Every structure is written in structure tokens, then in C-alpha cells.
CSV table of C-alpha atoms in Angstrom, one decimal:
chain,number,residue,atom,x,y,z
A,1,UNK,CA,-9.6,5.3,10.2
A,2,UNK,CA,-6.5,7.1,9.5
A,3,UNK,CA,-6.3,9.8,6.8
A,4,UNK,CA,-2.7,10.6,6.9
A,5,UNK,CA,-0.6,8.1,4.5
A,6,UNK,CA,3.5,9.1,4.2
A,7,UNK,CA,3.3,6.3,1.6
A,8,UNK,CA,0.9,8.0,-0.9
A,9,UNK,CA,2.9,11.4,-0.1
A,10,UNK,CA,5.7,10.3,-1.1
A,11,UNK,CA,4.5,8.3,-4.3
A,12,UNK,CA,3.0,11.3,-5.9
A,13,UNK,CA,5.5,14.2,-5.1
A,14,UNK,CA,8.0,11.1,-6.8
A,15,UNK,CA,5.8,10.0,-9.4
A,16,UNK,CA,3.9,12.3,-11.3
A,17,UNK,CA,5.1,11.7,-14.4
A,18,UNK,CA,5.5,7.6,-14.0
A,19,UNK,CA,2.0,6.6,-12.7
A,20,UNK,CA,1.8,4.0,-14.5
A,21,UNK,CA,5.0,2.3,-13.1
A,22,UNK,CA,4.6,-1.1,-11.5
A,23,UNK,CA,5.7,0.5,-8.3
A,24,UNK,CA,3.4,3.5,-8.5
A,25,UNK,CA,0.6,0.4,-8.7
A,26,UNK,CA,2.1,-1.1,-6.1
A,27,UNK,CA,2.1,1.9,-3.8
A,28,UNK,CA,-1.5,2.7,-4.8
A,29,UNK,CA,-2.7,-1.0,-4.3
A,30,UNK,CA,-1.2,-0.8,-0.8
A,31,UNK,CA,-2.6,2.2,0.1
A,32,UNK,CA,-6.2,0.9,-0.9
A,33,UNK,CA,-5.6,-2.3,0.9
A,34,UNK,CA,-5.0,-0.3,4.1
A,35,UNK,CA,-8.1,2.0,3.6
A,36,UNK,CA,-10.2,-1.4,3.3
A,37,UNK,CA,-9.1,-3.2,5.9
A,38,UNK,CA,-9.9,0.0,8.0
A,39,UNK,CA,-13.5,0.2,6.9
A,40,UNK,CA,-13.7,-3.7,7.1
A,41,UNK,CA,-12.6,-3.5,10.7
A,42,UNK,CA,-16.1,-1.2,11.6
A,43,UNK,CA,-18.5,-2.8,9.4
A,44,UNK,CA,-17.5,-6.2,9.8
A,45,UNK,CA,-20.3,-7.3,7.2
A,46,UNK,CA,-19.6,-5.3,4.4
A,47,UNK,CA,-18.5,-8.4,1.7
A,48,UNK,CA,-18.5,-6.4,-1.2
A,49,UNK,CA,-15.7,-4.4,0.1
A,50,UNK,CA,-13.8,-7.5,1.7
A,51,UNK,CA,-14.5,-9.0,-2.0
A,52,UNK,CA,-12.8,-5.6,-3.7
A,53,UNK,CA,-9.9,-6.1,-0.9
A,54,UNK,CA,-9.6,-9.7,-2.0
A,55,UNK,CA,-9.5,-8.6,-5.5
A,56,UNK,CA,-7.3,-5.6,-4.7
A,57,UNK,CA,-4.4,-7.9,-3.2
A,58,UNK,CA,-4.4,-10.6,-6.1
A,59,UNK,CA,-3.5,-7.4,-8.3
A,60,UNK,CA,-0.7,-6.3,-6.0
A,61,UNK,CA,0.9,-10.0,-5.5
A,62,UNK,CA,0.7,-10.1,-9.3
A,63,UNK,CA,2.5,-6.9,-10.0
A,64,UNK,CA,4.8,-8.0,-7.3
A,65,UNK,CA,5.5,-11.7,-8.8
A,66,UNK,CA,6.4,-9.5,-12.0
A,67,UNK,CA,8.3,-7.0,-10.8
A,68,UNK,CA,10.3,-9.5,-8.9
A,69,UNK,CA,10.8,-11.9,-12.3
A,70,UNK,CA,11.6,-8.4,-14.4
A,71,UNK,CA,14.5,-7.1,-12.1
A,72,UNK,CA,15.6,-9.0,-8.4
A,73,UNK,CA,18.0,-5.5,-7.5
A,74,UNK,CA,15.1,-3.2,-8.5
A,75,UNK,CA,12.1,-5.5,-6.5
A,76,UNK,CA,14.5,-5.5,-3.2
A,77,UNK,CA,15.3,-2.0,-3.4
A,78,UNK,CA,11.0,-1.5,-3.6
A,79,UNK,CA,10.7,-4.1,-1.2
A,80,UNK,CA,12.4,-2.4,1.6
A,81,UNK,CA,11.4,1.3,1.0
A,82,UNK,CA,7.6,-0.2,1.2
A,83,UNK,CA,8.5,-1.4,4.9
A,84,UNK,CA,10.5,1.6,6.1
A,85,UNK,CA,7.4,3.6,5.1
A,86,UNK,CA,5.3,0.7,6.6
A,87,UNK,CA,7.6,1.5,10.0
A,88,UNK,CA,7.2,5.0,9.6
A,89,UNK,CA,3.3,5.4,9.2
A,90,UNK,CA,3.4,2.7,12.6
A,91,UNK,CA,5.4,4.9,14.1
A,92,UNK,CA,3.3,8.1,13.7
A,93,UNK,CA,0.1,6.2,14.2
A,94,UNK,CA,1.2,5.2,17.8
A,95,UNK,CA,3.0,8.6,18.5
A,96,UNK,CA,-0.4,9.5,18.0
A,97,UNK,CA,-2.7,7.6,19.9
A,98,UNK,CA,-0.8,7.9,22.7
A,99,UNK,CA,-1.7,11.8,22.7
């Protein structure tokens, strides 16, 4: 499992005053959803936790279906900072491993 997240690093050094901002959700939804799927890949049985993640995305893809309707220019700017990041943590991850 991997500890280090540029994601939430970047969310709260950004938002401390605004966390409870669609995108600080958003960010924080994604960086639960990553921590999950993590433990779900060692304890394959675990179905409460595959049952939070389940829960966990529905949240995010509604906050997303509203951010998108509230503002189109604001929801692609999000959208593409959330995949450089995305790229970023990939990056480091394999950087890593290969060590």
C-alpha cells in the first residue's frame, strides 16, 4: 500500500480554508477510493470495505455530475488537474518500485 499521496498534499496546503468545496470532496473521495482499492487488493474478502468503496464512488460521481451541471470551465479545469496528479503519483510509484 502506498502512503505517499501528492494529491492530498496538494489539497490541503491549497485548501485549508475551503474544505468544504466540491473539489476538496472530490480530492478527498479519490484519495479514499485509492486507499480501498489498496486494502481490497490484499484481503480480497473484505465486503464491508468493497461496500464503503462502492458507497464512496456514488458520492464522488455525484459531486462530479454537480460540479459539472454548476460550472463546464471550472469542472474541466478540476478534471485535468485530477489526472496530471493521477500521472504524477504513477510516475513516482513506478520510479519507485523499480529501486
Amino acid at each position: 500500500m502506498v502512503k505517499n499521496s501528492f494529491i492530498s498534499i496538494i489539497s490541503q496546503e491549497e485548501n485549508k480554508e475551503n474544505r468544504g468545496s466540491v473539489e476538496f470532496q472530490v480530492v478527498s473521495f479519490t484519495n479514499k477510493i485509492q486507499r480501498l482499492t489498496s486494502h481490497l487488493q490484499l484481503h480480497k474478502k473484505d465486503y464491508l470495505s468493497e461496500r464503503g468503496l462502492r458507497k464512496i464512488l456514488g458520492k464522488r460521481q455525484r459531486l462530479l455530475a454537480y460540479l459539472s451541471k454548476k460550472t463546464r470551465v471550472h469542472y474541466k479545469e478540476f478534471k485535468e488537474l485530477i489526472d496530471q496528479l493521477e500521472k504524477k503519483k504513477l510516475e513516482y510509484i513506478i520510479k519507485n518500485s523499480k529501486n
